[in-house]
PDB file of C-alpha atoms and ligand atoms in Angstrom:
ATOM      1  CA  MET U 197       0.800  -0.183  14.145  1.00 55.00           C
ATOM      2  CA  SER U 198       4.167   2.117  13.249  1.00 77.00           C
ATOM      3  CA  SER U 199       4.388   2.991   9.937  1.00 92.00           C
ATOM      4  CA  GLN U 200       7.686   3.527  10.304  1.00 97.00           C
ATOM      5  CA  PHE U 201      10.315   1.694   7.655  1.00 98.00           C
ATOM      6  CA  ILE U 202      13.130   0.438   7.966  1.00 98.00           C
ATOM      7  CA  LEU U 203      15.292  -0.328   4.873  1.00 98.00           C
ATOM      8  CA  VAL U 204      18.538  -2.092   5.407  1.00 98.00           C
ATOM      9  CA  ASN U 205      20.956  -1.531   1.780  1.00 98.00           C
ATOM     10  CA  LEU U 206      22.750  -4.717   1.662  1.00 98.00           C
ATOM     11  CA  LYS U 207      25.363  -2.741  -0.518  1.00 98.00           C
ATOM     12  CA  ALA U 208      28.469  -4.679  -2.184  1.00 98.00           C
ATOM     13  CA  TYR U 209      29.116  -6.375   1.356  1.00 98.00           C
ATOM     14  CA  LYS U 210      30.796  -9.681   0.596  1.00 98.00           C
ATOM     15  CA  GLU U 211      28.796 -10.522   3.773  1.00 98.00           C
ATOM     16  CA  GLY U 212      25.575  -9.254   2.333  1.00 98.00           C
ATOM     17  CA  MET U 213      25.291 -11.229  -0.831  1.00 97.00           C
ATOM     18  CA  GLY U 214      24.125 -14.679  -1.763  1.00 96.00           C
ATOM     19  CA  PRO U 215      22.923 -17.110   1.311  1.00 98.00           C
ATOM     20  CA  ARG U 216      23.739 -14.039   3.638  1.00 98.00           C
ATOM     21  CA  ALA U 217      21.356 -11.960   1.534  1.00 98.00           C
ATOM     22  CA  HIS U 218      18.820 -14.239   2.499  1.00 98.00           C
ATOM     23  CA  MET U 219      19.423 -15.177   5.771  1.00 98.00           C
ATOM     24  CA  ILE U 220      19.504 -11.149   6.697  1.00 98.00           C
ATOM     25  CA  ALA U 221      16.024 -10.685   4.172  1.00 98.00           C
ATOM     26  CA  ARG U 222      15.093 -14.020   6.553  1.00 98.00           C
ATOM     27  CA  ALA U 223      15.390 -12.592  10.416  1.00 98.00           C
ATOM     28  CA  ALA U 224      14.342  -9.172   8.359  1.00 98.00           C
ATOM     29  CA  GLU U 225      11.142 -10.688   7.865  1.00 98.00           C
ATOM     30  CA  GLU U 226      10.501 -12.658  11.020  1.00 98.00           C
ATOM     31  CA  VAL U 227      11.463  -9.534  12.980  1.00 98.00           C
ATOM     32  CA  SER U 228       8.760  -6.891  10.761  1.00 98.00           C
ATOM     33  CA  GLU U 229       6.442 -10.350  11.605  1.00 98.00           C
ATOM     34  CA  GLU U 230       6.920  -9.912  15.594  1.00 97.00           C
ATOM     35  CA  SER U 231       6.750  -6.251  15.234  1.00 97.00           C
ATOM     36  CA  GLY U 232       4.026  -5.182  13.147  1.00 97.00           C
ATOM     37  CA  ILE U 233       6.929  -3.163  11.647  1.00 98.00           C
ATOM     38  CA  GLN U 234       7.672  -3.108   7.898  1.00 98.00           C
ATOM     39  CA  ILE U 235      11.849  -3.506   7.345  1.00 98.00           C
ATOM     40  CA  GLY U 236      13.016  -3.827   3.829  1.00 98.00           C
ATOM     41  CA  VAL U 237      15.974  -5.042   1.803  1.00 98.00           C
ATOM     42  CA  ALA U 238      18.110  -3.514  -0.830  1.00 98.00           C
ATOM     43  CA  PRO U 239      20.804  -6.157  -1.755  1.00 98.00           C
ATOM     44  CA  SER U 240      22.360  -6.410  -4.595  1.00 98.00           C
ATOM     45  CA  PHE U 241      20.080  -6.876  -8.480  1.00 98.00           C
ATOM     46  CA  PHE U 242      21.562 -10.220  -8.497  1.00 97.00           C
ATOM     47  CA  ASP U 243      19.816 -11.147  -5.516  1.00 98.00           C
ATOM     48  CA  LEU U 244      16.735  -9.007  -6.482  1.00 98.00           C
ATOM     49  CA  HIS U 245      14.161 -12.088  -7.916  1.00 98.00           C
ATOM     50  CA  PRO U 246      15.638 -14.720  -5.515  1.00 98.00           C
ATOM     51  CA  LEU U 247      15.217 -12.779  -2.444  1.00 98.00           C
ATOM     52  CA  SER U 248      11.505 -10.772  -4.076  1.00 98.00           C
ATOM     53  CA  LYS U 249      10.229 -15.034  -4.770  1.00 98.00           C
ATOM     54  CA  HIS U 250      11.242 -15.848  -1.433  1.00 98.00           C
ATOM     55  CA  PHE U 251       9.781 -13.354   0.978  1.00 98.00           C
ATOM     56  CA  GLU U 252       6.652 -11.248   1.432  1.00 98.00           C
ATOM     57  CA  ILE U 253       9.136  -8.287   3.079  1.00 98.00           C
ATOM     58  CA  PRO U 254       9.921  -5.490   0.368  1.00 98.00           C
ATOM     59  CA  VAL U 255      12.459  -5.628  -1.753  1.00 98.00           C
ATOM     60  CA  PHE U 256      14.135  -2.343  -3.510  1.00 99.00           C
ATOM     61  CA  ALA U 257      17.142  -1.879  -5.961  1.00 98.00           C
ATOM     62  CA  GLN U 258      20.301   0.129  -4.801  1.00 98.00           C
ATOM     63  CA  HIS U 259      19.945   2.186  -8.408  1.00 98.00           C
ATOM     64  CA  LEU U 260      18.089   2.289 -11.931  1.00 97.00           C
ATOM     65  CA  ASP U 261      18.781   4.218 -14.763  1.00 98.00           C
ATOM     66  CA  GLY U 262      16.815   6.173 -16.191  1.00 97.00           C
ATOM     67  CA  VAL U 263      16.464   4.894 -19.475  1.00 95.00           C
ATOM     68  CA  VAL U 264      13.238   3.212 -21.587  1.00 92.00           C
ATOM     69  CA  PRO U 265      14.150  -0.996 -22.712  1.00 94.00           C
ATOM     70  CA  GLY U 266      15.601  -0.678 -25.982  1.00 96.00           C
ATOM     71  CA  ALA U 267      19.562  -0.475 -27.226  1.00 97.00           C
ATOM     72  CA  PHE U 268      21.123   0.609 -23.636  1.00 96.00           C
ATOM     73  CA  THR U 269      24.278  -2.115 -22.470  1.00 97.00           C
ATOM     74  CA  GLY U 270      25.286  -2.432 -18.906  1.00 96.00           C
ATOM     75  CA  HIS U 271      22.022  -0.340 -18.025  1.00 97.00           C
ATOM     76  CA  VAL U 272      19.116  -1.257 -15.191  1.00 97.00           C
ATOM     77  CA  THR U 273      15.055  -0.149 -16.501  1.00 98.00           C
ATOM     78  CA  ALA U 274      12.617  -0.088 -14.139  1.00 98.00           C
ATOM     79  CA  ALA U 275      11.118  -2.666 -16.153  1.00 98.00           C
ATOM     80  CA  ALA U 276      13.367  -4.901 -15.551  1.00 98.00           C
ATOM     81  CA  VAL U 277      13.876  -4.213 -11.938  1.00 98.00           C
ATOM     82  CA  ARG U 278       9.947  -4.413 -11.195  1.00 98.00           C
ATOM     83  CA  GLN U 279      10.208  -8.220 -13.290  1.00 98.00           C
ATOM     84  CA  THR U 280      11.924  -9.756 -10.853  1.00 98.00           C
ATOM     85  CA  GLY U 281       9.484  -8.349  -8.002  1.00 98.00           C
ATOM     86  CA  ALA U 282      11.114  -6.081  -6.190  1.00 98.00           C
ATOM     87  CA  VAL U 283       8.726  -3.186  -5.134  1.00 98.00           C
ATOM     88  CA  GLY U 284      10.667  -0.055  -4.749  1.00 98.00           C
ATOM     89  CA  THR U 285      14.620   1.541  -5.889  1.00 98.00           C
ATOM     90  CA  LEU U 286      17.226   3.711  -3.889  1.00 98.00           C
ATOM     91  CA  ILE U 287      18.003   6.350  -6.877  1.00 98.00           C
ATOM     92  CA  ASN U 288      21.434   8.752  -6.184  1.00 98.00           C
ATOM     93  CA  HIS U 289      23.245   6.875  -3.118  1.00 98.00           C
ATOM     94  CA  SER U 290      25.516   8.908  -2.119  1.00 97.00           C
ATOM     95  CA  GLU U 291      27.709   5.872  -3.486  1.00 98.00           C
ATOM     96  CA  ARG U 292      26.191   5.928  -6.954  1.00 97.00           C
ATOM     97  CA  ARG U 293      25.663   9.687  -7.535  1.00 97.00           C
ATOM     98  CA  LEU U 294      23.612  11.266 -10.285  1.00 98.00           C
ATOM     99  CA  THR U 295      23.357  14.000 -11.813  1.00 97.00           C
ATOM    100  CA  LEU U 296      19.749  16.060 -11.716  1.00 96.00           C
ATOM    101  CA  ALA U 297      19.262  15.247 -14.678  1.00 97.00           C
ATOM    102  CA  GLU U 298      19.502  11.577 -14.011  1.00 98.00           C
ATOM    103  CA  ILE U 299      18.148  11.567 -10.817  1.00 98.00           C
ATOM    104  CA  GLU U 300      15.024  13.005 -12.986  1.00 98.00           C
ATOM    105  CA  ALA U 301      14.860  10.792 -15.499  1.00 98.00           C
ATOM    106  CA  SER U 302      15.405   7.761 -12.554  1.00 98.00           C
ATOM    107  CA  VAL U 303      12.351   8.560 -10.410  1.00 98.00           C
ATOM    108  CA  ARG U 304      10.239   9.747 -13.684  1.00 98.00           C
ATOM    109  CA  ALA U 305      10.613   6.051 -15.091  1.00 98.00           C
ATOM    110  CA  ALA U 306      10.399   4.200 -11.403  1.00 98.00           C
ATOM    111  CA  THR U 307       7.201   6.186 -11.308  1.00 98.00           C
ATOM    112  CA  GLU U 308       5.966   5.276 -14.134  1.00 97.00           C
ATOM    113  CA  ALA U 309       6.812   0.911 -13.388  1.00 98.00           C
ATOM    114  CA  GLY U 310       5.119   1.375 -10.259  1.00 98.00           C
ATOM    115  CA  LEU U 311       8.256   1.739  -7.954  1.00 98.00           C
ATOM    116  CA  VAL U 312       8.382   3.540  -4.742  1.00 98.00           C
ATOM    117  CA  THR U 313      11.297   6.210  -4.843  1.00 98.00           C
ATOM    118  CA  VAL U 314      14.071   6.916  -2.323  1.00 98.00           C
ATOM    119  CA  ILE U 315      16.136   9.514  -3.410  1.00 98.00           C
ATOM    120  CA  CYS U 316      19.335   9.848  -1.072  1.00 98.00           C
ATOM    121  CA  SER U 317      20.281  13.581  -0.180  1.00 97.00           C
ATOM    122  CA  ASN U 318      23.626  14.620   1.903  1.00 96.00           C
ATOM    123  CA  ASN U 319      21.970  17.897   3.136  1.00 94.00           C
ATOM    124  CA  ASP U 320      19.445  19.648   3.352  1.00 92.00           C
ATOM    125  CA  MET U 321      19.478  21.779   0.312  1.00 94.00           C
ATOM    126  CA  THR U 322      19.414  18.241  -1.920  1.00 96.00           C
ATOM    127  CA  SER U 323      16.901  17.630  -0.075  1.00 97.00           C
ATOM    128  CA  ALA U 324      15.025  20.036  -0.551  1.00 97.00           C
ATOM    129  CA  ALA U 325      15.785  20.033  -4.071  1.00 97.00           C
ATOM    130  CA  ALA U 326      14.959  16.032  -4.164  1.00 98.00           C
ATOM    131  CA  ALA U 327      11.520  16.786  -2.851  1.00 98.00           C
ATOM    132  CA  ALA U 328      10.840  18.675  -5.742  1.00 98.00           C
ATOM    133  CA  LEU U 329      11.132  15.805  -8.060  1.00 98.00           C
ATOM    134  CA  SER U 330       7.991  13.709  -6.295  1.00 98.00           C
ATOM    135  CA  PRO U 331       9.587  10.961  -4.596  1.00 98.00           C
ATOM    136  CA  THR U 332       8.049   8.548  -1.954  1.00 98.00           C
ATOM    137  CA  TYR U 333      11.078   9.131   0.609  1.00 98.00           C
ATOM    138  CA  VAL U 334      14.163  11.383   0.673  1.00 98.00           C
ATOM    139  CA  ALA U 335      16.136   9.943   2.846  1.00 98.00           C
ATOM    140  CA  ILE U 336      18.991  12.387   4.207  1.00 97.00           C
ATOM    141  CA  GLU U 337      22.711  10.649   4.629  1.00 96.00           C
ATOM    142  CA  PRO U 338      25.382  12.946   5.433  1.00 95.00           C
ATOM    143  CA  PRO U 339      27.933  10.947   3.845  1.00 95.00           C
ATOM    144  CA  GLU U 340      30.679  11.636   6.257  1.00 95.00           C
ATOM    145  CA  LEU U 341      29.095   9.411   8.668  1.00 96.00           C
ATOM    146  CA  ILE U 342      27.735   6.264   6.509  1.00 96.00           C
ATOM    147  CA  GLY U 343      29.705   3.491   7.378  1.00 95.00           C
ATOM    148  CA  SER U 344      31.564   5.280  10.069  1.00 94.00           C
ATOM    149  CA  GLY U 345      30.072   4.033  13.558  1.00 93.00           C
ATOM    150  CA  VAL U 346      29.010   6.961  14.221  1.00 95.00           C
ATOM    151  CA  SER U 347      24.758   7.988  14.451  1.00 96.00           C
ATOM    152  CA  VAL U 348      23.318  10.887  12.505  1.00 96.00           C
ATOM    153  CA  ALA U 349      20.206  10.957  15.205  1.00 94.00           C
ATOM    154  CA  LYS U 350      22.936  11.956  18.099  1.00 94.00           C
ATOM    155  CA  ALA U 351      25.513  13.659  16.106  1.00 95.00           C
ATOM    156  CA  ASP U 352      23.763  15.677  13.700  1.00 94.00           C
ATOM    157  CA  PRO U 353      20.186  15.693  15.050  1.00 96.00           C
ATOM    158  CA  GLY U 354      19.842  19.358  13.606  1.00 96.00           C
ATOM    159  CA  ILE U 355      20.430  17.697   9.528  1.00 95.00           C
ATOM    160  CA  ILE U 356      17.711  15.443   9.991  1.00 96.00           C
ATOM    161  CA  GLN U 357      15.865  18.551  11.736  1.00 96.00           C
ATOM    162  CA  ARG U 358      15.639  20.660   8.919  1.00 96.00           C
ATOM    163  CA  SER U 359      15.802  18.014   6.276  1.00 96.00           C
ATOM    164  CA  VAL U 360      12.512  17.562   7.058  1.00 97.00           C
ATOM    165  CA  ALA U 361      11.121  20.917   7.653  1.00 98.00           C
ATOM    166  CA  ALA U 362      13.075  21.313   3.915  1.00 97.00           C
ATOM    167  CA  VAL U 363      11.030  18.716   2.787  1.00 98.00           C
ATOM    168  CA  HIS U 364       8.044  19.447   4.021  1.00 98.00           C
ATOM    169  CA  ALA U 365       8.265  23.331   2.532  1.00 98.00           C
ATOM    170  CA  VAL U 366       8.856  21.762  -1.369  1.00 98.00           C
ATOM    171  CA  ASN U 367       6.156  18.715  -1.182  1.00 98.00           C
ATOM    172  CA  PRO U 368       4.431  17.674   2.719  1.00 97.00           C
ATOM    173  CA  LYS U 369       3.250  14.904   0.447  1.00 98.00           C
ATOM    174  CA  VAL U 370       7.029  13.228   0.393  1.00 98.00           C
ATOM    175  CA  LYS U 371       8.182  11.250   3.105  1.00 98.00           C
ATOM    176  CA  VAL U 372      11.808  11.089   4.327  1.00 98.00           C
ATOM    177  CA  LEU U 373      14.388   8.160   6.244  1.00 98.00           C
ATOM    178  CA  THR U 374      17.412   9.079   7.420  1.00 96.00           C
ATOM    179  CA  GLY U 375      20.538   6.859   7.348  1.00 96.00           C
ATOM    180  CA  ALA U 376      24.452   6.757   8.354  1.00 97.00           C
ATOM    181  CA  GLY U 377      25.425   5.284  11.221  1.00 97.00           C
ATOM    182  CA  ILE U 378      22.012   4.040  12.771  1.00 97.00           C
ATOM    183  CA  GLN U 379      22.786   1.124  15.246  1.00 97.00           C
ATOM    184  CA  SER U 380      20.001   0.758  17.485  1.00 97.00           C
ATOM    185  CA  GLY U 381      16.466   1.575  18.621  1.00 97.00           C
ATOM    186  CA  GLU U 382      17.793   4.763  20.412  1.00 97.00           C
ATOM    187  CA  CYS U 383      18.967   5.794  17.199  1.00 97.00           C
ATOM    188  CA  VAL U 384      15.546   5.240  15.283  1.00 97.00           C
ATOM    189  CA  LYS U 385      13.002   6.406  17.903  1.00 97.00           C
ATOM    190  CA  ILE U 386      15.658  10.034  18.010  1.00 97.00           C
ATOM    191  CA  ALA U 387      14.752  10.040  13.953  1.00 97.00           C
ATOM    192  CA  ARG U 388      11.062   9.730  14.397  1.00 97.00           C
ATOM    193  CA  ASP U 389      10.769  11.808  17.277  1.00 97.00           C
ATOM    194  CA  LEU U 390      12.555  14.536  14.562  1.00 97.00           C
ATOM    195  CA  GLY U 391       9.822  13.928  12.119  1.00 97.00           C
ATOM    196  CA  THR U 392      11.162  11.360   9.610  1.00 98.00           C
ATOM    197  CA  ASP U 393       8.946   8.049   8.375  1.00 98.00           C
ATOM    198  CA  GLY U 394      11.861   6.018   8.839  1.00 98.00           C
ATOM    199  CA  VAL U 395      16.051   4.070   8.536  1.00 98.00           C
ATOM    200  CA  LEU U 396      18.417   4.006   6.154  1.00 98.00           C
ATOM    201  CA  LEU U 397      21.229   1.621   7.085  1.00 98.00           C
ATOM    202  CA  ALA U 398      23.530  -1.133   6.297  1.00 98.00           C
ATOM    203  CA  SER U 399      27.198  -1.454   8.399  1.00 98.00           C
ATOM    204  CA  SER U 400      25.354  -2.271  11.649  1.00 98.00           C
ATOM    205  CA  VAL U 401      23.135  -5.071  10.368  1.00 98.00           C
ATOM    206  CA  VAL U 402      24.561  -6.845   7.512  1.00 98.00           C
ATOM    207  CA  LYS U 403      28.113  -6.732   9.020  1.00 98.00           C
ATOM    208  CA  VAL U 404      27.356  -8.710  12.091  1.00 98.00           C
ATOM    209  CA  GLU U 405      26.516 -12.224  12.822  1.00 97.00           C
ATOM    210  CA  ASP U 406      23.570 -12.502  14.008  1.00 98.00           C
ATOM    211  CA  PRO U 407      21.391  -9.300  11.988  1.00 98.00           C
ATOM    212  CA  ALA U 408      17.716 -10.210  13.957  1.00 98.00           C
ATOM    213  CA  ILE U 409      19.597  -9.057  17.723  1.00 98.00           C
ATOM    214  CA  VAL U 410      20.334  -5.949  16.014  1.00 98.00           C
ATOM    215  CA  LEU U 411      17.034  -6.183  13.724  1.00 98.00           C
ATOM    216  CA  ARG U 412      14.990  -6.808  17.564  1.00 98.00           C
ATOM    217  CA  ASP U 413      17.040  -3.146  19.136  1.00 98.00           C
ATOM    218  CA  LEU U 414      15.756  -0.887  16.210  1.00 98.00           C
ATOM    219  CA  VAL U 415      12.012  -1.257  16.292  1.00 98.00           C
ATOM    220  CA  SER U 416      12.624  -1.505  20.515  1.00 97.00           C
ATOM    221  CA  LEU U 417      11.437   1.998  20.399  1.00 96.00           C
ATOM    222  CA  LEU U 418       8.824   1.717  17.692  1.00 94.00           C
TER     223      LEU U 418
HETATM  224  O1  G3P G 184      22.825   3.477   2.628  1.00 65.62           O
HETATM  225  C1  G3P G 184      22.837   3.353   3.877  1.00 65.62           C
HETATM  226  C2  G3P G 184      23.975   3.586   4.548  1.00 65.62           C
HETATM  227  O2  G3P G 184      24.188   4.379   3.432  1.00 65.62           O
HETATM  228  C3  G3P G 184      24.608   4.520   5.941  1.00 65.62           C
HETATM  229  O3  G3P G 184      25.333   3.481   5.804  1.00 65.62           O
HETATM  230  O4  G3P G 184      26.765   1.797   6.965  1.00 65.62           O
HETATM  231  O5  G3P G 184      26.484   3.867   7.379  1.00 65.62           O
HETATM  232  O6  G3P G 184      24.741   2.032   7.820  1.00 65.62           O
HETATM  233  P1  G3P G 184      25.371   2.827   7.461  1.00 65.62           P
END
């Protein structure tokens, strides 16, 4: 069985909320069972508990704050994410940037709560800095390609290669995902051949009528 991981970020897309979040999670579970490839989803906070309850696939938060439970308002604690049944979290997504100190606090809080951590980075230098915080994964996503329909695997394979090298030079135990414009089995295969452990993607799955078709294509060459 391949150890590649495909993580679908539902973002705040209207096509990724409520019933559509369930439909995408169901498709991810089916394709994961058929293929043996692990496929997870990162829905809105409101869908963390229902999806964790109804599906066996890994469910991730899109963000969490590095604060302990207590007198904080409007914060998302690692303990609260864990209690939904979610198993991991994105940290520092390009659309939810944090300071370095906040990233460190979020990784620490998530790790203490037993969550898998995915720090997103925008280039190979920040990938190296992220690796120094010992997350489970660093996810390299060039911001200019996010949501563009142009795949990082084809448009900028060099950034993937340099990020894998930079991460592993700092901490060989940290795994690497890549994302931005990922849309096909060919993209996933190129990323895998460049040394990554999987992909982080959104629009090509979330915004289509039948996400299962795209998910089947994504795993087809692994
Ligand atoms: O978190 C995944 C994301 O930022 C990439 O988005 O739409 O280019 O797959 P997309």
